[in-house]
Structures are given as C-alpha cells and as structure tokens.
Short mmCIF file of C-alpha atoms in Angstrom, two decimals:
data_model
loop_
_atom_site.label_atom_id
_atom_site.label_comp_id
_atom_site.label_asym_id
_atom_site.label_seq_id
_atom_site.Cartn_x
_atom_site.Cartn_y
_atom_site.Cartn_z
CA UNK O 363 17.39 16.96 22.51
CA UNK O 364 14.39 17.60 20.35
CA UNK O 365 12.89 15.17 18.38
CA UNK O 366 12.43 16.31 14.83
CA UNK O 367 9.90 15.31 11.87
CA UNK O 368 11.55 14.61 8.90
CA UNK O 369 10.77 15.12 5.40
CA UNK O 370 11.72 14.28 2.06
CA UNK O 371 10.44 15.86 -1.38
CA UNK O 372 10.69 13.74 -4.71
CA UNK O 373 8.98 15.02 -7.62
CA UNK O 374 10.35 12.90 -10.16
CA UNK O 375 10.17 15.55 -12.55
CA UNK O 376 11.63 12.28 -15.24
CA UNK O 377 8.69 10.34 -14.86
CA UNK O 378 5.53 10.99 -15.94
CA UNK O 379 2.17 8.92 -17.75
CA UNK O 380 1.52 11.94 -20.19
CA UNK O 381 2.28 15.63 -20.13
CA UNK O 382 -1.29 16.18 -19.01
CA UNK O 383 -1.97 13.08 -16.39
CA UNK O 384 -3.42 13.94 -13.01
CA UNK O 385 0.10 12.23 -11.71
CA UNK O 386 2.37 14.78 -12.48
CA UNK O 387 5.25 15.91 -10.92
CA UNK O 388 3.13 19.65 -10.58
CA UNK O 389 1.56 18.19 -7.34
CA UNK O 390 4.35 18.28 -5.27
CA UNK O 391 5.79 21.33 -6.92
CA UNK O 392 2.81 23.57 -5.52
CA UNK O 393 3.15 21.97 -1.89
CA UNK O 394 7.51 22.99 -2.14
CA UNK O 395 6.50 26.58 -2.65
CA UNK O 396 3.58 26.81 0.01
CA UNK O 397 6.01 25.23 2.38
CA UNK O 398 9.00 27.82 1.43
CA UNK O 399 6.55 30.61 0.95
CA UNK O 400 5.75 29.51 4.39
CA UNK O 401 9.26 29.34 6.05
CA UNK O 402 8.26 25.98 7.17
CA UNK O 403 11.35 24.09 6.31
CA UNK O 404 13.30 26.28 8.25
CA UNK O 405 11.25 25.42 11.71
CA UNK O 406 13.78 23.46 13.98
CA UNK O 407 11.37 20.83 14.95
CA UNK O 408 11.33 19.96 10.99
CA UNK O 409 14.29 18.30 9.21
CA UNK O 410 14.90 17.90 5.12
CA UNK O 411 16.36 14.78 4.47
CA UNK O 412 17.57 13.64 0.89
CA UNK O 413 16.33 10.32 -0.08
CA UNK O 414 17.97 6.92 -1.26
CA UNK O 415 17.68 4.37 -3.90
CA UNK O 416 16.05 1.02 -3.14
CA UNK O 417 18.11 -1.85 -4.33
CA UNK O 418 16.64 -4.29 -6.71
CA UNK O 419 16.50 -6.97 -3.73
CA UNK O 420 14.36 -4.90 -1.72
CA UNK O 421 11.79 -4.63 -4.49
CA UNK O 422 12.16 -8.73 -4.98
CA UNK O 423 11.29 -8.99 -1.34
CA UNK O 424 7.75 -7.71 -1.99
CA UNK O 425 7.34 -8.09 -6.00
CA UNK O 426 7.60 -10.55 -8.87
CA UNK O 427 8.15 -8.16 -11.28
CA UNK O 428 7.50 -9.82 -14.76
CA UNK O 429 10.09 -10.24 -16.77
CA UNK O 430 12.26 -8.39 -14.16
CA UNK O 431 12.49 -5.40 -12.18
CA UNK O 432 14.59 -3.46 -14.57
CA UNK O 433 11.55 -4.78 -17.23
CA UNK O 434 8.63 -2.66 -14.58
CA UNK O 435 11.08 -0.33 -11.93
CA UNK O 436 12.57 3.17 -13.24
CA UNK O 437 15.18 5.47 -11.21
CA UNK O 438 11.95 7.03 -9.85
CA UNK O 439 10.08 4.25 -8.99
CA UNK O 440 13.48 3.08 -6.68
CA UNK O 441 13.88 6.59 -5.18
CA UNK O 442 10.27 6.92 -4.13
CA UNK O 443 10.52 3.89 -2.13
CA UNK O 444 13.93 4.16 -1.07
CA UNK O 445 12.68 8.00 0.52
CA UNK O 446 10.19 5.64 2.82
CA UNK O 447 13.36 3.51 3.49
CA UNK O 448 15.75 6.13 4.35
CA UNK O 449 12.69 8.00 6.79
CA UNK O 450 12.05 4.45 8.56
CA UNK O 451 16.05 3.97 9.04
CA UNK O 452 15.89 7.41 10.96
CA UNK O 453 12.73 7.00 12.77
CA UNK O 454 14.08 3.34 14.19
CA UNK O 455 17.52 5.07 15.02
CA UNK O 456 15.92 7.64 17.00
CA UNK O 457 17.20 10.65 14.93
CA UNK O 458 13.71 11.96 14.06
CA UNK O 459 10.21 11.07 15.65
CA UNK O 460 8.06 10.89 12.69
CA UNK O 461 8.56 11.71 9.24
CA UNK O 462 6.39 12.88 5.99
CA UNK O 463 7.70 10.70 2.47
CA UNK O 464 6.30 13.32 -0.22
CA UNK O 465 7.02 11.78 -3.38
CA UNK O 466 6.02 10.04 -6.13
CA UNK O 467 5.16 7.80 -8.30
CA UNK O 468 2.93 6.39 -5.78
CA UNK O 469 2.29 2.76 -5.33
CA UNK O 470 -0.37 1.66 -3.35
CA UNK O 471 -1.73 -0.15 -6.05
CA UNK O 472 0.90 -2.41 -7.05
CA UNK O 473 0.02 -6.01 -6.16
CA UNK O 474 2.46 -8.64 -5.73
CA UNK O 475 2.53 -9.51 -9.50
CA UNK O 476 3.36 -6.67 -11.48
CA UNK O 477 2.82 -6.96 -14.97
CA UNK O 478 2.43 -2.97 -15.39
CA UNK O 479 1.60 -0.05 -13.98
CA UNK O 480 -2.04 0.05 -12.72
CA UNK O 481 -3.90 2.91 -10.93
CA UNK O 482 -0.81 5.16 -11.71
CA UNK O 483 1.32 2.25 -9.69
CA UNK O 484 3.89 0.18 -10.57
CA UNK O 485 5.63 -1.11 -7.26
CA UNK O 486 4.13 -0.51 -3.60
CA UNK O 487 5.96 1.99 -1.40
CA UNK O 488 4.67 1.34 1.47
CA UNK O 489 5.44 -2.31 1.14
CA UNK O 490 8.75 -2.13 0.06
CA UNK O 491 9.15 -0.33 3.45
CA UNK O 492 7.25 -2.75 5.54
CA UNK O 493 9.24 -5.76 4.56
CA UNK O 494 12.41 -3.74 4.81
CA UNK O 495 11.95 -3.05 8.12
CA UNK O 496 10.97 -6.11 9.28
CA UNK O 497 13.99 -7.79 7.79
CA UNK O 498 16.72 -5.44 8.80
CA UNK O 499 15.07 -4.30 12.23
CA UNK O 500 13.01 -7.18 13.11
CA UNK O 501 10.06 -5.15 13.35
CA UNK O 502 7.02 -7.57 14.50
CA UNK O 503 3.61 -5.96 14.30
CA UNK O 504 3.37 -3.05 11.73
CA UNK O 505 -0.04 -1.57 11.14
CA UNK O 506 -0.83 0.11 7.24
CA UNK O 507 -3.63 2.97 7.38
CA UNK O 508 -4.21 4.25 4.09
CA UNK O 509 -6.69 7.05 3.44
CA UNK O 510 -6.65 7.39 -0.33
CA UNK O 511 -10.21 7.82 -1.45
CA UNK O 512 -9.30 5.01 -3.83
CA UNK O 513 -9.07 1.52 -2.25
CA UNK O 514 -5.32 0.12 -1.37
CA UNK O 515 -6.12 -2.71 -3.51
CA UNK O 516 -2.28 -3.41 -4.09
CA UNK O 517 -0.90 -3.52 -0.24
CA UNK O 518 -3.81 -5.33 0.84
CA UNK O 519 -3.34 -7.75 -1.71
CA UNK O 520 0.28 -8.12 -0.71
CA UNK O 521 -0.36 -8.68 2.98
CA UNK O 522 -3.45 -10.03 2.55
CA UNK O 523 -2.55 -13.53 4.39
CA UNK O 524 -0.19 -12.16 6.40
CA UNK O 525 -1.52 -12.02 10.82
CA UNK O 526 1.29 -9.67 11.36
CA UNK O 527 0.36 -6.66 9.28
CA UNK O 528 -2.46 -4.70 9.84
CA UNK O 529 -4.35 -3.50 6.86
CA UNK O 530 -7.45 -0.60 7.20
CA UNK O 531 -8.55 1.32 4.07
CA UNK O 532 -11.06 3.96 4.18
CA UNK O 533 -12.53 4.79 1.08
CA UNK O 534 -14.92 6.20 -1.34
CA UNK O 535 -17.34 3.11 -1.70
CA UNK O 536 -15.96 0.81 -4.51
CA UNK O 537 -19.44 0.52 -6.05
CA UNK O 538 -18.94 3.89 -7.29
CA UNK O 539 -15.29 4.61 -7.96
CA UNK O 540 -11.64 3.27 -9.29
CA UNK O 541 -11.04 -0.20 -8.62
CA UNK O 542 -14.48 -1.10 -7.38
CA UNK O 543 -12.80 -3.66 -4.76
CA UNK O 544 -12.80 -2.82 -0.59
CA UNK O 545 -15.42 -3.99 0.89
CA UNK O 546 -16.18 -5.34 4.62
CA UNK O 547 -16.06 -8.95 3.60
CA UNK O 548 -12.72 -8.62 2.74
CA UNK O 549 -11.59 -9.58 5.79
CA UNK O 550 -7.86 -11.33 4.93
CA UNK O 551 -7.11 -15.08 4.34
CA UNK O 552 -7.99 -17.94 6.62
CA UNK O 553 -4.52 -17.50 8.64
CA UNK O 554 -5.12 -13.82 8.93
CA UNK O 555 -8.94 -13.49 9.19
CA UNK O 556 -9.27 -9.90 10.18
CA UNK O 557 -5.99 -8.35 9.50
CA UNK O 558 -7.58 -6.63 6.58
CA UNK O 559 -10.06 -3.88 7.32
CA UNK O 560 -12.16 -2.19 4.83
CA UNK O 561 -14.34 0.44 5.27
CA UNK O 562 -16.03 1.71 2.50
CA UNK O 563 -17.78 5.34 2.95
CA UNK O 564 -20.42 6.49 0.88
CA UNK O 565 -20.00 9.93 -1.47
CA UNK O 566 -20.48 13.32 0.45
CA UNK O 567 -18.49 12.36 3.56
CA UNK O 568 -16.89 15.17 5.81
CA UNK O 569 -14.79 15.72 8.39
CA UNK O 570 -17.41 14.83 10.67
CA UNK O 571 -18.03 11.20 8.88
CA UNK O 572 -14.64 10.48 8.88
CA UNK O 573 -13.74 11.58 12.65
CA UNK O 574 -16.59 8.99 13.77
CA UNK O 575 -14.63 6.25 11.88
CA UNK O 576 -11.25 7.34 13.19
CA UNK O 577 -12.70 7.61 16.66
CA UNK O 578 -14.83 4.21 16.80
CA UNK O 579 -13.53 1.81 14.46
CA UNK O 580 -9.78 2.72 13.36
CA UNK O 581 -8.44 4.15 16.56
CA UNK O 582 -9.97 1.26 18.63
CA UNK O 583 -8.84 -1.33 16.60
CA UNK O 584 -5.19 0.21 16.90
CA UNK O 585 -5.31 -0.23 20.09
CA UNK O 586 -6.32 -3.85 20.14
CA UNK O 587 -3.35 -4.75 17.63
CA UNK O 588 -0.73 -2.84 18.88
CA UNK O 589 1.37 -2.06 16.57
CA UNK O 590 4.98 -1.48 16.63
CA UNK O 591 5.42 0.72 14.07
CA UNK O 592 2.72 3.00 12.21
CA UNK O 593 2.57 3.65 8.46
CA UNK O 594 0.02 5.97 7.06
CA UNK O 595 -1.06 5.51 3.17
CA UNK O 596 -0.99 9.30 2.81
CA UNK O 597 -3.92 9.88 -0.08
CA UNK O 598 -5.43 13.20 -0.26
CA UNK O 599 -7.57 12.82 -2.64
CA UNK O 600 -11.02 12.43 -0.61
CA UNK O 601 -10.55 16.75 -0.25
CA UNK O 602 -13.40 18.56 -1.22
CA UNK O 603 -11.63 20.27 -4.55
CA UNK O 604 -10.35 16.62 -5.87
CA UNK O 605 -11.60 15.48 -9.47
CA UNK O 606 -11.29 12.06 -9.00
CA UNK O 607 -13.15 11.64 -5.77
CA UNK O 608 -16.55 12.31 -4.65
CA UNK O 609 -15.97 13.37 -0.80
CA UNK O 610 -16.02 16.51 1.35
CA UNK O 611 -12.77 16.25 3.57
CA UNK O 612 -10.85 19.52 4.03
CA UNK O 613 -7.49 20.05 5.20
CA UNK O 614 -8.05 20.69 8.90
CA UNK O 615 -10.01 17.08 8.77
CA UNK O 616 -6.74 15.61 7.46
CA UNK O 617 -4.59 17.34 10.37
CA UNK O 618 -6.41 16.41 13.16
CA UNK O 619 -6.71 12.76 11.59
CA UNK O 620 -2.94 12.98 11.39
CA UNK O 621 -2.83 14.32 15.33
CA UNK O 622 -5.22 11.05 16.50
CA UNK O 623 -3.74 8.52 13.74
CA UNK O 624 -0.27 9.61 15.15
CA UNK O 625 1.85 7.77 12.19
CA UNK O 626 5.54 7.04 12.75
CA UNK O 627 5.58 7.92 8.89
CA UNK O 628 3.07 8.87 6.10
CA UNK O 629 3.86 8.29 2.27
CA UNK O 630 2.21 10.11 -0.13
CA UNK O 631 0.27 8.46 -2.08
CA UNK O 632 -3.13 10.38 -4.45
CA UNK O 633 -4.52 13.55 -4.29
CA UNK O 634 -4.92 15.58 -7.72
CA UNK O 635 -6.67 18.63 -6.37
CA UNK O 636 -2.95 20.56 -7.17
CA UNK O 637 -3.79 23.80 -6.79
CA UNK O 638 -6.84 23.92 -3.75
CA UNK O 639 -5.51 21.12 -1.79
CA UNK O 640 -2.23 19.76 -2.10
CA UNK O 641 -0.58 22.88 -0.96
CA UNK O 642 -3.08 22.97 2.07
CA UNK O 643 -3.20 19.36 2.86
CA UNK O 644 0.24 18.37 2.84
CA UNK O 645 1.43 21.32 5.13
CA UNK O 646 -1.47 20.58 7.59
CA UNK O 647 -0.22 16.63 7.84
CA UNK O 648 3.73 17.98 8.19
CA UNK O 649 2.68 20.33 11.00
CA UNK O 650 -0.13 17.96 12.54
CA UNK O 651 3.52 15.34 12.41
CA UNK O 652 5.42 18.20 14.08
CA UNK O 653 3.29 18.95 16.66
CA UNK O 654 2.36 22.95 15.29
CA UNK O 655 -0.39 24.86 15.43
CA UNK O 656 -2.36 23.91 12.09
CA UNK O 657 -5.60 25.93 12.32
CA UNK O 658 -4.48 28.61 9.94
CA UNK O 659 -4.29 26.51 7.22
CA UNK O 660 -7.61 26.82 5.44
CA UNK O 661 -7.99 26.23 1.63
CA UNK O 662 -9.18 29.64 -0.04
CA UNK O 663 -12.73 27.85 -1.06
CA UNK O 664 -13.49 26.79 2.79
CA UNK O 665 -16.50 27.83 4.18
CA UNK O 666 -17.84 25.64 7.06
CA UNK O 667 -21.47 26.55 6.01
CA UNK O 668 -21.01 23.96 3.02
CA UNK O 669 -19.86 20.74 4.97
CA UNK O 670 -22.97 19.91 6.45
CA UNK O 671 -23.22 15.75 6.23
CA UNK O 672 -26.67 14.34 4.57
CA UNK O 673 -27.59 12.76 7.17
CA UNK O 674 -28.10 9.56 5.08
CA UNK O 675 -24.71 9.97 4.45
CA UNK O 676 -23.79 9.89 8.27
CA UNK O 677 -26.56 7.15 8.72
CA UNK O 678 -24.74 4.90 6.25
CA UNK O 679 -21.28 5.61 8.42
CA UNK O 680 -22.66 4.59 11.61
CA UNK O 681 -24.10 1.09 10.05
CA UNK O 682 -20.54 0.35 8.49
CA UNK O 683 -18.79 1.43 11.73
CA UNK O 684 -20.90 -1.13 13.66
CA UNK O 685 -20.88 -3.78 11.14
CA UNK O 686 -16.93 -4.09 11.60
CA UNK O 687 -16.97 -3.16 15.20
CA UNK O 688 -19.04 -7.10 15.56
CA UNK O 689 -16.17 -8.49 12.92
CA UNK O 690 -13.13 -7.10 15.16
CA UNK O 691 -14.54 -7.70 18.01
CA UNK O 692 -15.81 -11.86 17.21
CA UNK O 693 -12.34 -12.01 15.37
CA UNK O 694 -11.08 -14.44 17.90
CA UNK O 695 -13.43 -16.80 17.02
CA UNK O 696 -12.78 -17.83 13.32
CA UNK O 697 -11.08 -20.82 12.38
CA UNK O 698 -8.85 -20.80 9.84
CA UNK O 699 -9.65 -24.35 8.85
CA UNK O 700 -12.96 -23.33 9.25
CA UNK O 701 -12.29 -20.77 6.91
CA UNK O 702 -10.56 -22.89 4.40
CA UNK O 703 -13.48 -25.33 4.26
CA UNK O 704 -11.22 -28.22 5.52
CA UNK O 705 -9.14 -27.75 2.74
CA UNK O 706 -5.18 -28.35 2.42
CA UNK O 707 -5.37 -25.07 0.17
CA UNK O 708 -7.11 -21.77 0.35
CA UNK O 709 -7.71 -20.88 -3.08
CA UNK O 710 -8.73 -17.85 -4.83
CA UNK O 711 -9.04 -16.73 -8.35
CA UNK O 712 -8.95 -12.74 -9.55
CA UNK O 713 -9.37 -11.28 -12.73
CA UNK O 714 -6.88 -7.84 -12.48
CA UNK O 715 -6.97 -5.29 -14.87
CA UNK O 716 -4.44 -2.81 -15.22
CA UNK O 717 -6.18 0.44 -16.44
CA UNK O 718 -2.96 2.51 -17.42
CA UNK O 719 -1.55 -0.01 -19.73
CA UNK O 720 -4.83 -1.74 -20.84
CA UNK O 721 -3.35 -5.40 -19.32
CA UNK O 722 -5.69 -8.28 -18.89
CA UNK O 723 -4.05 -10.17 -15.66
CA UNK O 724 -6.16 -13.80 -14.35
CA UNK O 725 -4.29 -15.16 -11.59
CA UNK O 726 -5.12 -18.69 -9.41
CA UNK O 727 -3.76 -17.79 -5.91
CA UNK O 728 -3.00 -20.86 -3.53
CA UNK O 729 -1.88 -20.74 0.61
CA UNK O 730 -1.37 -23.70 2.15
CA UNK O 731 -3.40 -24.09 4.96
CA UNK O 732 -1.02 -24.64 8.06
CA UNK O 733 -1.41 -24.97 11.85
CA UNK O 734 2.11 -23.68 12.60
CA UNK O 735 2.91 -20.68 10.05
CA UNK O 736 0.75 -18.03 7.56
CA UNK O 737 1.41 -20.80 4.89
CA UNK O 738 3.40 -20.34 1.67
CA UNK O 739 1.46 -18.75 -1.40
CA UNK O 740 1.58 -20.04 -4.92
CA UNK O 741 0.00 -17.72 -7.90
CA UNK O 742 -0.41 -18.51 -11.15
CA UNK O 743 -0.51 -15.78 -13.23
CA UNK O 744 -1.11 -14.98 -16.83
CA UNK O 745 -1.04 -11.33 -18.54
CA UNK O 746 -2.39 -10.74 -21.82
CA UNK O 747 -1.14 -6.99 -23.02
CA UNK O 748 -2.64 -5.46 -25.83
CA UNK O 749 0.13 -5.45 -28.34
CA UNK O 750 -0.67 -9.55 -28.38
CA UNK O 751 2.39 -10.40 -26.00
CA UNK O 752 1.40 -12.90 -23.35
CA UNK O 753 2.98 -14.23 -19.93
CA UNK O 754 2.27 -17.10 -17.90
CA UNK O 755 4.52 -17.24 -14.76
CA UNK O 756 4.49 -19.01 -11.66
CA UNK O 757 5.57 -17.27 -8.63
CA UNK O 758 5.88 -18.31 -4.96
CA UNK O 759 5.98 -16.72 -1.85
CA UNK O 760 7.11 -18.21 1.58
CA UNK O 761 6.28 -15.98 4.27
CA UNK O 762 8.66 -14.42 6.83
CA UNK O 763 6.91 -16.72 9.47
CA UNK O 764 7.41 -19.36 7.58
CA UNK O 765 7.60 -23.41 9.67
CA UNK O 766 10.22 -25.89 8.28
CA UNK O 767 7.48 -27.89 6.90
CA UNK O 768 6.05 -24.70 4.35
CA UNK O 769 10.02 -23.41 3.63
CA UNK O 770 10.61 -26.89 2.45
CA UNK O 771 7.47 -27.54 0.34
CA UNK O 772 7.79 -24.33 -1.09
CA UNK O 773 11.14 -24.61 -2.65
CA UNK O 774 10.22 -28.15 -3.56
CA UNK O 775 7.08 -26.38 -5.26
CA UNK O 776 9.65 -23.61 -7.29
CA UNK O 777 12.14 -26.91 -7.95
CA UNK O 778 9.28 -28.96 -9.96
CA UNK O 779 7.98 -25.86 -11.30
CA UNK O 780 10.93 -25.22 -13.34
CA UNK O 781 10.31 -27.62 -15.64
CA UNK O 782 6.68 -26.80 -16.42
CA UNK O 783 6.47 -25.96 -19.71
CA UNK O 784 3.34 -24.27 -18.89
CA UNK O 785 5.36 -20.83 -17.54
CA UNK O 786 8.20 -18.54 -19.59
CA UNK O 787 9.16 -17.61 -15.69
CA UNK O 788 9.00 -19.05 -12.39
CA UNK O 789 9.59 -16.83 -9.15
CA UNK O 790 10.06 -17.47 -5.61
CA UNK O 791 10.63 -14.86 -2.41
CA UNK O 792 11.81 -16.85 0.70
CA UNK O 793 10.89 -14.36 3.22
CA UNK O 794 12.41 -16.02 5.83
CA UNK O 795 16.23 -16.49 4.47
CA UNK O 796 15.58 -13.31 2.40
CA UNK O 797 16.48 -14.90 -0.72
CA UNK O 798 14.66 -14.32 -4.00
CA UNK O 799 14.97 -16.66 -7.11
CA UNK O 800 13.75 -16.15 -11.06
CA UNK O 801 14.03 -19.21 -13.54
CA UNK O 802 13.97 -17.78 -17.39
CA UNK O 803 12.65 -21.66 -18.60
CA UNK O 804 13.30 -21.39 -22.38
CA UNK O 805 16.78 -20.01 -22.18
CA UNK O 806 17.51 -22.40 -18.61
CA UNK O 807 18.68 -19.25 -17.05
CA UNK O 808 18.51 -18.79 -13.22
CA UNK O 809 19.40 -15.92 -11.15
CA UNK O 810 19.72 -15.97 -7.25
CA UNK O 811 19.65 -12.92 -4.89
CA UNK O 812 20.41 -12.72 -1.10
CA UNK O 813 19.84 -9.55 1.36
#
C-alpha cells in the first residue's frame, strides 16, 4: 500500500497579535488556495488530516507556564501543537510516511519559562511533540532542524542539557537580526556538550550557501547521531521576498533541502513573505515530502541571474562550516566535569526579554552535575511586566533520564522550596514518572498532574 504524506492546515483565524501583525492567519490562507488552485490535495500520495487538541499535561511536560497554562495557552495555541501530535501519532503507526504541520501560532521561541509570548511564541510546538513522543512511544534519539532565519532560541533552550535531542539552527547571523543569540559556542550544557548546533550565516546567503551547509555540516552530523525520528523547524522566512530577513533562499532551495533533510515531519514555524513565498514555499516542501516533481514551482520574481553569492558571503560559510566540523568531530573528547569547572552545579544566568509583551525575564539556571544521568535543572526566575506586576517562581525540571539519586534530590529540592517565601509559585516536571506539580505559596494551594 502506498505510503502517504500527511497534512494538516490551522490558521487560527481567532488568534491574532494585531489586525496588521506579520503573524496573521493570511499566511496560511494564500498557501490553502495555491494548493486547491493546484489540485494538490487531491493527489493520492497526499492525505488531509484534521488536527487535535493538546491536553494541558502535555504542555506541563515541556513548560512552566506562569501562573498556569490557562494564564499563557489559548484554543489555538493547544491545536497548533496538538496538529504536530496527531501527524507524529500517524507517522509512528505507519499510516503516513511523513507529514507537513501548517499552522500556527508558531512556537519555536517559547523557552521553558513562559511568562508571555515572545518572538510571536508562546509555547514550543515542536517540543510539545518531542516529549510527547518520547513518553508515549519511547522514542530515544530525536533530532530538531530548524531553518527559521531567526534563531530557535526557545527549543534550544528547552533541550539545551538534554544528550538525547539533537538541536541545529541555521540562521541569519544573530549580530544582525531578532534575538541576537545562536552562535557556535553554544554548544549545549556540560552533560550534552554538542547536542546543540548553531550555525549562524551571514546576510545575502542563497541556495548555493545553504546547500554547502546541508551537504557538509548538517547532513553529516545526522548521520553521526542517528536519529530515530526527524523533526524539521519549518521557517520560511530566509526567502528572498521576506521583510524580516536579510537572505536570498528561493523556493526550489527549500525543496531540495526538504528532499536531502528528509524530515519524518516539518512544523511551520516563520515566514511573512505572504504573497511571493508562502504560497511557493510551502507547496515545494509538501511535494519535496511527497516525493513529486517540484521544479515548476518558481515564485513570479525568480530570476536565477540575481542569486549570485558575494563571494565573501560564501567565504564566511565555508569558515563556519569548518569551525563546527572540528567541534563535532573532537566532541568525544569534552568532559563534562571538565566543562562544569569541577563544580557540583553548572550554572548559568540569562537576561530574556520578551519583545511582544515588553517583559523583563532574569533567570539563574542550575543542573546538577552527575556521572549517571543529564542532571535535574533548577531555574529561578523573575518577570517584571510593564503594568508593574512581578513574579518570582521557582521551577524544576528532572529529566526523562533521570538516576535515583537526581529524581530524589529534585523533589526534595521542590519539597523545601515550598516554603520559600522568596517565590508566589514553585514548579516541578518529573520527566521520568511524567508527573508535573505547581505550589500557589500564599494561598497553600497545590495541584498534581499525571500522564
């Protein structure tokens, strides 16, 4: 029997920033009529699907949403993710081979906290997905690509000490666009040195630029990890029409990175070009997914003659390429107590500002360093939003991986947190019972959920 691709549209024509935002529900609308103008839907190697909502446990696996998730999460927000859900049940049953998520809100810039939405975010798609899978399928090694000309500074902040998640971002370089993080030092935590991959790419890249990444850093590296299962961070916005974005890829660069990246499923995530790419881009990926002929699909203002790479453009590729071609391949060779400077604790601290809502986040991030496990995370996190209202929350995270020794210390950590008056909440995801817990200290309220 054939294997099809499946797809599933949500514009969320509900939800919306302002009337006028680039993220508007208009940039899927203009892909829906290409693709019916197009008869594509009705090819039998393509499937609609309708999608699903994600529970409020399957956000808590991934988020502390501050106070709550019915405080940050709309009917959209759970639909977008729950599409990714439903597409990854069907892809792991064997009813489709691939599958194409176009919806939105997107959400690769949703950290772990969420005290807002940021970068048009407010919970992680992708993410959501990951962890779902891995806790109802037991799927081991899952590889993220995202290529959003914006940095994925959400999902690699989520998975950021995690071994067993790949993480590679290509991007427009961060010194000269939104949210001026992603570059090759950051490399993951001490207990997953590596298993973040950032490759910043200067303005004026084309197709050619981007092949020679796909072909000697991203594709090789793939191979290395093997991954079970393949997600790809769907961002379009690196086309030559986008106004956010500063880079020269057309559609036929995104299908044949689609062909090579071969994705068991892509979620949409940016691209704001609605009119001169969306339309083009999104039915090159679903037909690159498919396995159709794509070379018809050519934006109206294409004209090979104008993607010709500066070549110290192309120079600046190659020396990036190489630099994290030496990390991957010496990757072997860190330490993590090396790493951690010999100390019991990794720690970090990051200012985080959310641009949408004008939020002033500082958080003091904590992993215990551990010989057995990724190590459970503490963060500390306080939000200042601009109508004066403040939080200060403590939230902790024991990983999926997670060693008797760093289960127990973490719930002892979320027990004498409690009674800090320091924090209005305290949080804790145990990843590896799938249990999620929120203390609400001045009213002595706790809730408990279980998957």
């Amino acid at each position: 029997m054939m294997k099809k691709t499946g797809i599933i549209f949500f514009p969320a024509f509900d939800w919306a920033i302002s009337a006028t935002h680039p993220e508007r529900e208009e940039r899927l609308l203009y892909t829906r009529d290409q693709m019916f103008e197009e008869g594509i839907l009705d090819l039998p190697e393509i499937e609609e699907f309708s999608p699903r909502l994600a529970s409020e446990h399957d956000i808590c696996r991934v988020h502390f949403c501050v106070p709550s998730v019915s405080d940050q999460v709309l009917e959209a927000h759970r639909i977008a993710a729950g599409a990714a859900m439903h597409l990854g049940d069907k892809i792991i049953a064997k009813q489709i081979k691939n599958g194409f998520a176009l919806v939105r809100p997107p959400g690769h810039h949703a950290m772990r906290v969420v005290h807002g939405n940021r970068g048009f975010c407010n919970i992680n798609n992708e993410a959501v997905l990951v962890e779902y899978l891995r806790r109802t399928y037991g799927v081991k090694k899952i590889a993220i690509v995202d290529t959003d000309v914006h940095h994925g500074d959400g999902t690699q902040d989520i998975f950021y000490h995690d071994p067993d998640v790949l993480f590679i971002s290509f991007h427009q370089d961060g010194r000269t666009i939104y949210p001026g993080t992603g570059f090759t030092y950051e490399l993951g935590g001490p207990g997953a040195y590596a298993s973040t991959i950032n490759i910043p790419l200067p303005p004026g890249v084309t197709d050619a630029g981007l092949h020679y990444v796909m072909d000697h850093l991203i594709s090789p590296i793939l191979a290395d990890f093997q991954p079970d299962f393949v997600v790809n961070s769907a961002g379009q916005d690196n086309h030559f029409t986008d106004p956010l974005g500063q880079m020269r890829i057309t559609a036929q660069g995104y299908a044949r990175l689609t062909e090579k990246l071969k994705p068991d499923l892509a979620v949409l995530e940016g691209g704001y070009a609605i009119e001169t790419a969306l339309p083009y881009v999104n039915l090159a990926i679903l037909l690159a997914l498919a396995g159709k002929d794509y070379s018809s699909v050519l934006e109206p203002e294409y004209n090979p003659d104008r993607f010709k790479e500066n070549p110290k453009v192309t120079s600046e590729i190659h020396r990036v390429v190489g630099e994290l071609q030496e990390i991957w391949a010496n990757r072997h060779k860190a330490d993590k107590f090396a790493l951690a400077n010999g100390a019991k604790y990794y720690q970090r601290t990051k200012p985080i500002y959310y641009d949408t809502q004008f939020i002033e986040e500082k958080q003091i991030e904590k992993v215990r360093v551990c010989a057995q496990c990724p190590g459970y995370i503490t963060i500390d996190s306080q939000a200042y939003h601009p109508d004066g209202k403040r939080y200060h929350v403590l939230a902790i995270t024991i990983p999926i991986q997670a060693c008797k020794y760093c289960q127990e210390e973490g719930w002892d950590a979320y027990e004498q947190y409690k009674h800090d008056y320091r924090f209005n909440y305290v949080y804790l995801q145990d990843k590896s019972t799938d249990t999620f817990m929120m203390y609400r200290r001045e009213e002595r309220q706790e809730f408990r959920s279980d998957g």
